[in-house]
Coordinates of C-alpha atoms in Angstrom, one line a residue:
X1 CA 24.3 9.8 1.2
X2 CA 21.4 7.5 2.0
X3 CA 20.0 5.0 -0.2
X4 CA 16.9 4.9 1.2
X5 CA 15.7 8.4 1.0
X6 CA 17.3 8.7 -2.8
X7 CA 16.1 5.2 -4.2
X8 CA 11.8 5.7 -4.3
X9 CA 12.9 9.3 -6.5
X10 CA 15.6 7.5 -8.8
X11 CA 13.0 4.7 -9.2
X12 CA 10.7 7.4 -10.1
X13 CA 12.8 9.1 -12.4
X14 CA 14.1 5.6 -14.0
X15 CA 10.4 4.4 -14.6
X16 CA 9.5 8.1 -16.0
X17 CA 12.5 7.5 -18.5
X18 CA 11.8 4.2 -19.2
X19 CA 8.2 5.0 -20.2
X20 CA 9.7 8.0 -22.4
X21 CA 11.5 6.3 -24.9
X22 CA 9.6 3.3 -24.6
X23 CA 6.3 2.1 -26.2
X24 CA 3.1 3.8 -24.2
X25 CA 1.6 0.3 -23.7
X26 CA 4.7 -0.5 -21.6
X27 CA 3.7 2.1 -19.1
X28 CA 0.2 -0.2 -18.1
X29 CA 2.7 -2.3 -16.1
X30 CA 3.4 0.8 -13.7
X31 CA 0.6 0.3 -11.4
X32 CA 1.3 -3.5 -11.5
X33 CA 4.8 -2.8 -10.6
X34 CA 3.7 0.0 -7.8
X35 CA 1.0 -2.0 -6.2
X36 CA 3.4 -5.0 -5.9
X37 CA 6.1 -3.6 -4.6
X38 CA 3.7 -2.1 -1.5
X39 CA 2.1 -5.7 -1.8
X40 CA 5.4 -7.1 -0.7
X41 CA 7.1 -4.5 1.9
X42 CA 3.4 -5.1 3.8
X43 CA 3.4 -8.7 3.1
X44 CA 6.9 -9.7 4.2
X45 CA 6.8 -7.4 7.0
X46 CA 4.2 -10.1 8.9
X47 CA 7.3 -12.5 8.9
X48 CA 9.0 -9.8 11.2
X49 CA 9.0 -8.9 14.8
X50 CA 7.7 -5.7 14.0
X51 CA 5.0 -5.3 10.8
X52 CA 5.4 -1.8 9.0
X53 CA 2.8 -0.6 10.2
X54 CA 3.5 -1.2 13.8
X55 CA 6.9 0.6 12.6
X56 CA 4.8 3.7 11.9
X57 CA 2.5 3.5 14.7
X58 CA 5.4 3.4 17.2
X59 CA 6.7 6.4 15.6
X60 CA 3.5 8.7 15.6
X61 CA 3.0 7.7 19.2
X62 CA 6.8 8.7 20.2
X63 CA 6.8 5.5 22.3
X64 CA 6.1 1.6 23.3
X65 CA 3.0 0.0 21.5
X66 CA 0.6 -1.4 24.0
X67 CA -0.6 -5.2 23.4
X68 CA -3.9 -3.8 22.4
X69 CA -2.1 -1.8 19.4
X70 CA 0.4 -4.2 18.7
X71 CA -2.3 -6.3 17.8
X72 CA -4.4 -4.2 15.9
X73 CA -1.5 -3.1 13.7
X74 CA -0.5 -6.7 12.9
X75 CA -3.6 -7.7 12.1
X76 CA -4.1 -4.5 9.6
X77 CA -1.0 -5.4 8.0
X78 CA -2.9 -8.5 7.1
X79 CA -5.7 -6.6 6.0
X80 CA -3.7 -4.1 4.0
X81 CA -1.6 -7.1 2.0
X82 CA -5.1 -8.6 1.6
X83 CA -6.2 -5.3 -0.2
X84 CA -3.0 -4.7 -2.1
X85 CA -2.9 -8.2 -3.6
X86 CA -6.3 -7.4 -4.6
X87 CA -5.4 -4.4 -6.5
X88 CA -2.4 -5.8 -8.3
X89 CA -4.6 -8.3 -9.8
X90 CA -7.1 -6.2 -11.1
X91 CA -4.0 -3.8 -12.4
X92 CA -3.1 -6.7 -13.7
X93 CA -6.3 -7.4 -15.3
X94 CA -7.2 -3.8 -16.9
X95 CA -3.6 -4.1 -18.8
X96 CA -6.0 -6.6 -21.2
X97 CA -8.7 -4.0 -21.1
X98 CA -9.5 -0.8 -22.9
X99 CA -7.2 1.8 -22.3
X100 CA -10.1 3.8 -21.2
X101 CA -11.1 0.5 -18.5
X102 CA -7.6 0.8 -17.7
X103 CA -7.1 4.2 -16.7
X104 CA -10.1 4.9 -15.1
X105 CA -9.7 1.7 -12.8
X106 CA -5.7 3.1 -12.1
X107 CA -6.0 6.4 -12.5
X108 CA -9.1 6.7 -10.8
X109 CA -11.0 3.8 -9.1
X110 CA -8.2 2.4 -7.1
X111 CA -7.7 5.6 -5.4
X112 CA -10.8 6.0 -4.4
X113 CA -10.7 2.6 -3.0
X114 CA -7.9 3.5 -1.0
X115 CA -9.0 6.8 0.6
X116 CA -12.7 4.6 1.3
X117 CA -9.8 2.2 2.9
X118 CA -8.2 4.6 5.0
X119 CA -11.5 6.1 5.8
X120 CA -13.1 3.0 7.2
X121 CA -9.9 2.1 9.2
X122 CA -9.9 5.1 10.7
X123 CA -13.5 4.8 11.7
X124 CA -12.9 1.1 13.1
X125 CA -9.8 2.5 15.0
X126 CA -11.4 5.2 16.7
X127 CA -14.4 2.8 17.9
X128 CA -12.2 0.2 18.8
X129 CA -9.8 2.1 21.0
X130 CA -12.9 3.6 23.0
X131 CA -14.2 -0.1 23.4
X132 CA -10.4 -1.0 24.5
X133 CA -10.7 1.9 27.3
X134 CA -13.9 1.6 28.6

């Protein structure tokens, strides 16, 4: 059995439990907890050889990265630890709020911030790659 594919489900399960027979207010520090953990696989992967990203890239592609990709991906590593410490503080933030604040900033806002995110990136990519092969 592999640890890696059961652990992100048990987590899930655990944290589900947890919240259960716990006090509701205990659940705000979900997204904290979510957002931090993706915070720090990004993060720490820029002290690697390969980022995580570049780890995905390689496998969509089915190959080598070029130096123009390699780049790009390292540097939106950056970018995406950038965005994700961003949105553990202000999970952090709306625990202090209004549970209505609070949900609609992490049940809400910071998704739509992160489909805008992807959106954007994929728009830079696209122009950047024709500017790379003209």
């Amino acid at each position: 059995m592999n640890l890696k594919k059961i652990f992100p489900s048990t987590f899930t399960l655990l944290i589900i439990l947890l919240f259960h027979i716990s006090r509701i207010e205990f659940l705000k520090l979900y997204p904290i907890l979510a957002n931090l953990f993706i915070f720090l696989l990004f993060f720490s992967s820029l002290f690697r050889k390969e980022t995580i990203i570049q780890k995905i890239a390689k496998q969509c592609e089915r190959k080598e990265l070029d130096e123009f990709t390699k780049n790009y991906t390292r540097k939106l590593t950056y970018v995406w630890s950038c965005f994700l410490a961003v949105n553990v503080f202000f999970a952090f933030i709306t625990t202090f709020m209004s549970d209505e604040i609070w949900m609609l900033y992490n049940g809400f806002i910071s998704y739509v911030l992160i489909g805008i995110f992807f959106l954007v990136e994929y728009i830079v990519r696209i122009i950047l790659r024709k500017r790379d092969k003209v």
